[in-house]
XYZ file of C-alpha atoms in Angstrom:
580
model
C 173.549 181.210 69.629
C 173.994 178.647 71.398
C 174.885 176.251 69.059
C 177.266 178.298 67.519
C 179.341 179.358 71.008
C 179.744 175.240 71.403
C 181.245 175.045 67.272
C 183.100 178.254 68.254
C 185.105 175.779 71.594
C 185.407 173.172 69.142
C 187.383 175.059 66.646
C 189.869 177.031 69.177
C 190.069 173.701 71.028
C 191.197 171.640 67.667
C 193.473 175.647 66.890
C 194.736 174.859 70.501
C 196.610 171.352 69.973
C 197.637 172.142 66.488
C 200.280 174.991 68.420
C 200.592 172.521 71.169
C 204.169 171.608 68.902
C 205.296 168.812 72.297
C 202.178 167.304 71.873
C 201.527 168.368 75.510
C 196.877 167.633 76.010
C 195.606 169.940 77.913
C 194.297 168.091 81.504
C 190.570 167.624 82.227
C 189.944 170.293 84.428
C 191.444 172.644 82.244
C 189.053 171.552 79.257
C 186.444 171.681 82.094
C 187.310 175.467 83.192
C 187.392 176.635 79.440
C 183.920 174.542 78.418
C 182.557 176.755 81.270
C 183.716 179.951 79.906
C 181.913 179.251 76.494
C 179.092 178.924 77.742
C 178.231 176.199 76.024
C 174.904 173.878 78.243
C 175.233 170.486 77.414
C 173.662 168.653 80.253
C 170.644 166.307 79.417
C 170.283 165.123 83.486
C 170.215 169.102 83.814
C 166.681 169.534 82.277
C 169.168 171.670 79.256
C 167.369 172.239 75.914
C 168.278 169.578 73.618
C 169.984 171.250 70.103
C 169.301 170.208 66.689
C 172.764 169.455 66.064
C 173.681 167.382 69.622
C 172.546 163.628 69.610
C 172.111 161.858 72.648
C 174.458 158.691 73.134
C 174.190 155.829 75.646
C 176.794 154.941 77.374
C 178.673 151.576 78.075
C 181.614 149.538 79.166
C 184.500 148.571 76.359
C 185.984 144.793 77.561
C 188.948 146.325 79.610
C 186.142 149.004 81.624
C 186.722 152.175 79.434
C 183.866 154.528 78.163
C 181.757 153.718 75.212
C 179.296 155.508 73.691
C 176.725 153.689 71.535
C 174.401 155.472 69.275
C 171.678 153.696 66.438
C 173.511 150.323 66.498
C 177.033 152.340 65.901
C 179.300 151.657 68.883
C 182.096 154.702 69.515
C 184.853 154.331 71.607
C 187.753 157.132 72.409
C 190.281 158.475 69.846
C 193.773 157.098 71.340
C 195.969 160.340 70.559
C 193.527 162.694 71.114
C 191.503 165.161 74.135
C 188.971 162.484 76.046
C 186.070 163.839 74.608
C 186.591 162.500 70.957
C 185.571 159.213 69.960
C 185.513 157.477 67.016
C 183.513 154.677 65.647
C 184.802 151.159 66.890
C 185.450 150.161 63.696
C 188.987 151.790 63.072
C 188.439 151.818 59.176
C 184.786 153.796 59.388
C 185.784 158.229 59.254
C 182.845 158.470 61.809
C 183.672 160.545 65.104
C 181.754 161.889 67.627
C 182.872 164.840 70.669
C 181.130 164.681 74.088
C 181.101 167.126 76.959
C 182.494 165.378 80.030
C 181.384 167.853 82.581
C 178.235 167.105 83.870
C 178.894 163.452 83.653
C 178.848 161.014 86.217
C 179.892 157.257 86.032
C 176.218 156.371 86.817
C 174.981 158.127 83.652
C 173.384 156.425 81.485
C 173.099 159.222 78.962
C 175.854 162.011 77.144
C 174.588 164.763 74.704
C 177.333 165.194 72.290
C 178.007 166.020 68.544
C 178.160 164.126 65.748
C 181.096 164.407 63.040
C 180.924 165.368 58.999
C 181.468 161.926 57.968
C 179.321 159.173 58.571
C 180.125 155.262 58.724
C 180.463 153.111 55.972
C 179.201 149.692 57.040
C 175.521 148.795 58.570
C 174.875 149.194 62.300
C 174.951 145.860 64.539
C 172.058 146.391 67.244
C 173.129 143.063 68.351
C 176.484 144.224 69.363
C 175.417 146.220 72.526
C 172.923 143.340 73.632
C 176.226 140.939 73.612
C 178.018 142.953 74.825
C 176.249 143.733 78.142
C 176.244 139.873 78.432
C 179.380 139.373 77.980
C 179.569 142.063 81.345
C 177.421 139.975 82.750
C 179.388 136.760 82.587
C 181.852 138.180 84.354
C 180.068 139.349 87.066
C 178.744 136.024 87.540
C 182.015 134.795 87.930
C 182.849 137.403 90.934
C 179.648 136.086 92.325
C 180.242 131.950 91.806
C 183.826 132.347 91.218
C 184.256 128.169 90.473
C 181.514 127.663 88.666
C 181.919 125.494 85.598
C 182.420 128.037 82.693
C 179.660 125.849 80.522
C 177.703 126.573 82.755
C 177.594 130.273 83.201
C 177.417 130.283 79.461
C 174.630 128.443 79.600
C 172.865 130.297 81.668
C 173.268 133.489 79.922
C 172.347 132.161 76.515
C 169.374 130.694 77.765
C 167.171 133.653 76.727
C 168.693 135.370 74.416
C 168.240 135.223 70.029
C 170.848 133.887 67.596
C 172.059 136.830 66.793
C 173.130 138.106 69.573
C 174.585 134.404 70.759
C 176.740 134.603 67.555
C 177.988 138.076 68.376
C 178.800 137.321 71.767
C 181.094 134.455 70.328
C 182.013 130.686 70.320
C 181.665 128.683 73.490
C 185.531 128.155 73.322
C 186.077 131.822 73.080
C 183.867 132.886 76.636
C 185.159 130.161 78.030
C 188.984 132.116 77.400
C 187.185 134.915 78.501
C 185.954 133.302 81.818
C 189.428 131.772 82.435
C 191.267 134.840 81.639
C 189.804 137.305 84.142
C 189.127 134.380 86.654
C 193.147 134.735 86.467
C 192.766 138.533 87.638
C 190.560 137.912 90.005
C 192.515 134.857 91.761
C 195.675 135.066 90.882
C 197.153 132.041 91.250
C 195.155 131.088 94.314
C 193.673 127.886 92.844
C 196.124 126.952 89.789
C 199.503 127.382 91.871
C 201.402 123.574 92.363
C 203.102 124.113 95.101
C 201.739 125.966 98.014
C 204.284 127.596 98.504
C 204.145 129.766 95.738
C 200.730 130.889 96.418
C 199.711 134.795 95.995
C 196.701 136.064 97.971
C 195.030 138.841 96.361
C 193.717 141.220 98.583
C 189.877 140.780 98.487
C 190.453 137.187 99.190
C 191.456 138.187 102.531
C 190.264 141.511 103.848
C 186.521 141.622 105.177
C 185.507 145.569 105.783
C 189.339 146.761 105.558
C 189.840 143.487 107.979
C 192.387 140.943 107.130
C 191.270 137.766 108.219
C 194.514 135.723 107.369
C 195.399 135.295 111.512
C 198.520 132.648 110.370
C 200.240 131.131 107.983
C 202.881 128.258 108.684
C 204.706 129.925 105.297
C 206.297 132.384 107.569
C 206.994 130.178 110.366
C 208.374 127.199 108.715
C 209.772 128.430 105.526
C 210.361 126.318 103.128
C 207.960 123.355 104.019
C 205.038 123.072 102.095
C 202.914 121.918 104.372
C 200.911 124.457 104.447
C 198.601 125.631 108.090
C 196.046 128.668 107.763
C 193.579 129.409 109.820
C 191.027 132.545 109.132
C 189.035 134.354 111.158
C 187.789 138.177 111.602
C 188.942 140.406 114.731
C 185.527 140.587 115.734
C 185.303 136.901 116.103
C 188.083 136.047 117.416
C 187.424 138.675 120.289
C 184.616 136.689 121.059
C 186.332 133.254 121.468
C 188.497 135.116 123.731
C 186.732 136.657 125.928
C 184.435 133.310 125.889
C 185.199 130.357 128.469
C 183.533 127.981 126.077
C 184.752 126.617 123.134
C 183.309 124.367 120.580
C 185.908 122.433 118.113
C 184.591 120.782 115.898
C 186.005 119.438 111.758
C 184.005 120.486 109.910
C 183.113 118.697 105.819
C 184.092 121.878 104.264
C 187.406 121.339 102.935
C 189.841 123.190 99.757
C 190.918 121.367 97.755
C 194.741 120.124 97.729
C 193.855 120.562 102.498
C 193.050 117.281 103.808
C 191.198 118.236 107.075
C 189.339 121.743 108.141
C 188.412 121.746 111.829
C 186.555 125.172 112.717
C 186.363 127.010 116.535
C 183.193 128.235 117.399
C 181.205 129.980 120.936
C 178.274 131.013 122.701
C 175.836 133.670 122.657
C 172.835 134.803 122.950
C 171.486 131.062 122.878
C 173.127 131.078 119.398
C 176.438 129.089 117.838
C 178.716 131.436 116.175
C 181.249 129.761 114.436
C 185.028 132.237 114.971
C 187.938 130.180 113.423
C 188.401 128.186 110.358
C 191.507 126.342 110.683
C 192.661 124.029 106.946
C 195.543 121.322 108.041
C 197.286 119.379 104.914
C 196.797 116.501 106.881
C 194.566 114.968 109.683
C 197.413 114.435 112.173
C 198.057 115.864 115.933
C 201.263 117.869 115.129
C 199.229 120.149 113.020
C 196.196 120.044 115.576
C 198.504 121.317 117.696
C 200.686 124.294 115.843
C 196.801 125.526 115.203
C 196.192 125.533 118.443
C 199.633 127.312 119.705
C 199.124 130.092 117.131
C 196.009 130.580 118.996
C 197.006 130.300 122.138
C 199.796 133.152 120.917
C 196.975 135.413 119.671
C 195.410 135.521 123.183
C 195.646 138.375 125.068
C 195.630 137.325 127.895
C 195.451 133.691 128.922
C 192.365 131.741 130.183
C 192.065 130.044 133.575
C 189.078 128.253 132.908
C 188.096 126.673 129.756
C 185.181 124.593 128.613
C 186.061 122.963 125.596
C 183.212 120.519 123.616
C 184.468 118.224 121.032
C 183.019 116.143 118.574
C 185.059 112.910 119.348
C 188.009 113.682 116.999
C 190.329 111.911 119.471
C 193.364 113.356 117.694
C 192.270 116.782 117.990
C 191.203 115.823 121.689
C 194.795 115.181 122.292
C 196.494 118.137 121.251
C 193.981 120.219 123.033
C 194.792 118.809 126.265
C 198.179 119.090 125.416
C 198.156 122.896 124.530
C 195.547 124.138 126.583
C 195.896 121.457 129.758
C 194.258 123.850 132.441
C 190.839 123.215 130.359
C 187.721 121.114 131.020
C 187.210 119.100 128.356
C 183.456 117.923 127.640
C 182.651 115.138 124.362
C 179.082 116.322 122.208
C 175.950 114.400 122.992
C 175.769 113.938 119.590
C 178.769 112.834 118.105
C 178.630 109.910 121.023
C 175.602 108.552 119.883
C 176.965 109.082 115.895
C 180.261 107.210 116.861
C 178.534 104.318 118.459
C 175.861 104.065 115.386
C 179.155 103.848 113.304
C 181.052 101.302 115.038
C 177.318 99.127 115.536
C 177.156 98.576 111.624
C 180.919 97.769 110.735
C 180.542 95.029 112.858
C 177.222 94.305 111.512
C 174.902 94.520 114.071
C 172.266 96.163 112.028
C 172.482 92.039 110.136
C 170.099 91.059 113.383
C 166.834 92.772 112.808
C 166.078 90.041 110.839
C 165.214 87.951 113.426
C 161.775 89.932 114.906
C 162.855 88.863 118.381
C 166.973 89.740 118.823
C 166.613 92.711 116.657
C 164.018 94.418 119.053
C 166.306 93.574 122.113
C 168.736 94.488 119.830
C 167.654 98.386 119.035
C 166.140 98.082 123.021
C 169.549 97.825 124.084
C 170.919 99.828 121.638
C 169.039 102.638 122.833
C 170.177 102.637 126.652
C 173.973 102.394 125.877
C 172.857 105.841 124.139
C 171.919 107.306 127.467
C 174.357 106.896 129.862
C 175.743 110.144 129.345
C 172.696 111.119 130.304
C 172.555 109.835 134.000
C 175.414 110.718 137.142
C 178.538 109.806 136.624
C 178.979 107.405 139.903
C 175.369 105.334 138.063
C 177.483 104.889 134.557
C 179.369 102.332 135.524
C 176.317 99.978 136.988
C 174.293 101.187 134.832
C 176.127 99.265 132.169
C 177.116 95.596 133.580
C 173.058 95.946 133.899
C 172.657 96.306 130.394
C 175.283 93.480 129.767
C 172.957 91.406 131.971
C 169.838 91.517 129.598
C 172.054 91.874 126.437
C 171.684 88.728 123.930
C 174.945 87.163 122.970
C 175.326 88.890 119.504
C 176.171 92.084 121.108
C 179.123 90.585 122.988
C 182.254 92.477 119.952
C 179.819 96.091 120.455
C 179.636 95.730 123.872
C 183.283 94.550 124.099
C 183.974 97.967 122.227
C 181.640 100.420 124.506
C 183.636 98.662 127.644
C 187.207 99.357 126.091
C 186.881 102.543 124.975
C 184.280 104.633 127.245
C 184.201 102.639 130.567
C 187.423 101.090 130.839
C 188.764 97.573 131.853
C 189.228 95.578 135.084
C 192.279 93.616 135.439
C 190.699 90.406 134.663
C 189.171 91.754 132.257
C 192.212 92.794 130.399
C 193.319 89.740 130.423
C 190.980 87.116 129.812
C 189.195 89.726 127.232
C 185.551 88.665 125.838
C 184.503 85.559 128.370
C 186.118 87.166 131.611
C 183.659 90.670 130.864
C 180.873 88.668 129.964
C 180.344 86.766 133.039
C 177.600 87.816 134.717
C 177.634 86.598 138.139
C 180.726 86.962 140.141
C 181.915 83.935 142.695
C 180.573 83.906 146.173
C 182.082 86.777 148.060
C 183.601 89.127 145.754
C 182.257 92.598 144.915
C 180.471 93.136 141.730
C 182.668 94.047 138.155
C 181.471 97.681 138.434
C 183.148 98.370 142.080
C 186.357 96.591 141.257
C 189.071 99.430 139.689
C 189.485 100.323 135.997
C 192.727 98.567 135.016
C 192.790 99.869 131.568
C 191.465 103.617 130.570
C 189.330 103.653 127.862
C 189.880 105.874 124.936
C 187.083 108.588 126.850
C 186.445 108.958 129.975
C 183.371 108.442 131.692
C 183.496 112.561 132.515
C 184.051 113.050 128.894
C 181.115 112.495 127.584
C 178.933 112.738 130.237
C 176.016 115.053 129.946
C 174.195 115.154 133.278
C 176.035 118.113 135.160
C 175.403 120.195 131.629
C 172.099 119.296 131.258
C 171.104 120.836 135.490
C 173.966 123.943 134.928
C 173.140 124.517 131.174
C 177.024 124.957 129.904
C 174.919 123.911 127.189
C 171.721 121.806 125.088
C 172.998 118.460 124.647
C 171.706 118.394 120.768
C 174.447 118.864 118.244
C 175.534 122.433 118.885
C 178.608 121.883 118.324
C 177.746 120.750 114.279
C 176.746 123.635 113.837
C 179.639 124.731 112.269
C 178.893 122.383 109.306
C 176.058 125.210 107.911
C 179.408 126.453 106.684
C 179.840 125.812 102.722
C 176.848 123.005 103.173
C 175.680 124.596 100.040
C 179.154 124.585 98.333
C 180.729 121.324 96.571
C 182.464 118.790 99.191
C 186.542 120.039 97.923
C 186.118 123.573 96.691
C 189.164 125.554 95.222
C 190.536 127.408 97.973
C 189.073 130.202 96.650
C 185.334 129.563 96.958
C 185.896 128.602 100.414
C 187.252 131.720 101.470
C 184.534 134.066 99.258
C 182.254 131.561 101.371
C 183.940 131.898 104.143
C 183.733 136.247 103.696
C 180.287 135.851 103.232
C 179.297 134.038 106.427
C 181.906 136.431 108.529
C 178.539 138.961 108.240
C 175.832 136.568 109.449
C 177.991 135.963 112.271
C 178.729 139.471 113.029
C 175.036 139.495 112.751
C 174.615 137.086 115.460
C 176.456 139.129 117.347
C 174.847 142.259 117.640
C 171.413 140.957 117.927
C 170.695 142.530 121.268
C 169.553 139.704 124.078
C 165.622 140.624 124.708
C 165.611 142.416 121.086
C 161.381 142.493 120.547
C 161.624 141.439 116.571
C 163.752 138.200 117.599
C 161.426 135.385 117.507
C 161.822 132.380 119.435
C 162.575 129.503 117.729
C 160.507 126.380 117.939
C 162.053 123.316 118.349
C 161.056 119.877 116.103
C 160.510 117.628 118.204
C 162.515 114.862 115.424
C 165.613 114.482 115.710
C 166.282 116.128 118.553
C 166.658 115.333 122.769
C 163.670 117.028 124.650
C 165.654 118.562 127.721
C 162.390 118.642 129.719
C 161.323 115.268 129.804
C 164.435 114.335 130.169
C 164.993 116.250 133.347
C 161.896 115.734 134.656
C 162.320 112.034 134.559
C 166.512 112.213 136.307
C 164.773 114.669 139.306
C 162.218 111.873 139.665
C 165.043 109.073 139.352
C 165.985 106.317 142.600
C 169.157 104.967 141.297
C 169.677 102.910 144.758
C 168.495 99.494 143.317
C 169.635 97.939 140.134
C 166.247 96.936 139.061
C 164.955 100.929 139.378
C 168.236 102.155 137.687
C 167.833 100.134 134.809
C 163.298 101.164 134.733
C 165.394 104.874 134.517
C 167.536 104.375 131.089
C 164.933 102.002 129.490
C 162.566 105.033 130.056
C 165.325 107.195 129.034
C 165.605 105.197 125.590
C 162.134 106.002 124.955
C 162.590 110.039 125.306
C 165.503 109.532 123.212
C 164.212 107.749 119.690
C 163.982 110.959 117.828
C 167.988 111.914 118.627
C 168.505 108.420 117.714
C 166.803 108.804 114.437
C 168.693 112.097 113.613
C 171.505 109.945 114.069
C 173.887 109.697 110.863
C 176.811 107.208 110.062
C 179.160 109.367 107.848
C 182.980 109.408 107.871
C 184.558 111.642 109.852
C 184.807 111.701 113.587
C 186.016 109.327 115.994
C 189.922 107.850 115.214
C 190.302 104.489 114.393
C 190.526 102.294 117.941
C 194.863 101.639 116.550
C 195.450 104.704 116.021
C 199.014 105.222 117.597
C 198.733 108.702 118.507
C 201.284 108.621 120.752
C 203.752 108.147 117.462
C 202.907 111.424 116.235
C 203.394 113.485 119.209
C 206.558 116.018 118.975
C 209.362 116.030 121.447
């Protein structure tokens, strides 16, 4: 009886189509109502009885994402020009067809019932084609996960564990390469292919995270027609956190998208963890672009900050720009980058060649350690401690000590006039004050207050370890100069991690205290104990203190590395780059 009703339903539907002279089709809701009136029960998931002439089709997707049906190695696609329940064999010269009811079908359904047409297939089945289509679909899914992975690697991964029949059915590597290219163009538009940055059009999914726009500043809207594009990315929750926090950390990042030359991040601290709030990419590492991006952030802040502390990575250009945009802020240097910059200069001056002499090499390493301890002692004793180091240094270190005095201590008038000979004079004439008591005539690039961390250790403003460097964890597993699309997808993935840090309760019982390794870090407890017992009155005691501190930071020194990022060259003309 049910089978009879089903065929009566099909006959009536075909008759209605023939009577429709205008060629209009009945809409889907009308078909479903008509199907319900006929009491035709074709529902696999509902547990209905499977009829003798009713077959079970496996559902799939065509290359364009439309519904297709599979049965015994044959593929059926929707028959154009007919209603939604008519399908035909994908081989257009084949007369085979089928009909289904979509009343109870859902997008997630893997199977659906229907009936085959009267005509059979005029070709043999292809069981490998279904698996080949699934593998091609996996390629498209992997493109969305890793948008800029090489096409050859994507194809190799997919074809690694399939049979030769399926591999042939998938198409040649060249054809799959074209498939990957077309899908990337549909996903990312011209974000990675535009020759002119002014022509870039961002697709919505690259600029949205859960409905929130992450593009906070685009210079193309403010400097129309200018190709030196500055882009600033953040998230409303992350920006609000930065806006309400009085401690900022500005750091240059190695994660720089292709066609841009510099990227810097702004982070802040919450629950003893660092949260990266802003990523800003610049066309060049110039002060005007730093100022433009920082002014954009300043304008986005609803309430101007009356008290702000900013910690830098010793990038002098960003420091100079921030001091002009936020003149009321207090500026500090990162302890890690202080040592990193000195290590870079140490090697540029060839000081590592002294290690070949066992005696001079040991003394040189000791002097370098002592120099790195100067940020840990009170500011008023730094100059005296430095000149005590000079008095105990071999002549081979003269060029390095002069560099340090010029950039981190400052020079007196006689040192400025007579150069290194006057600077290295150990004993002052009778009746004259020592060099550390003379006024500074030539100010250093970085003041002692900027790089000294003694007050920060005692006030717990931030740890002396490398908190600023945490921003480089964003994109650390990506290629050095990724395309802009990969830069944005990586940043969007990182947003969720940063938001989890914000939402973690301060006293969460599930929060595990991270045990800090002794290697590559500064042990604050040991240093605090040494500083609390320190006596700075006599020169001998002061030199003993910095020597002891030098031994306590050996792990920190081992963790230093010489890279290309950091302090600008000594001869950089920063003032010449400033805007009027």
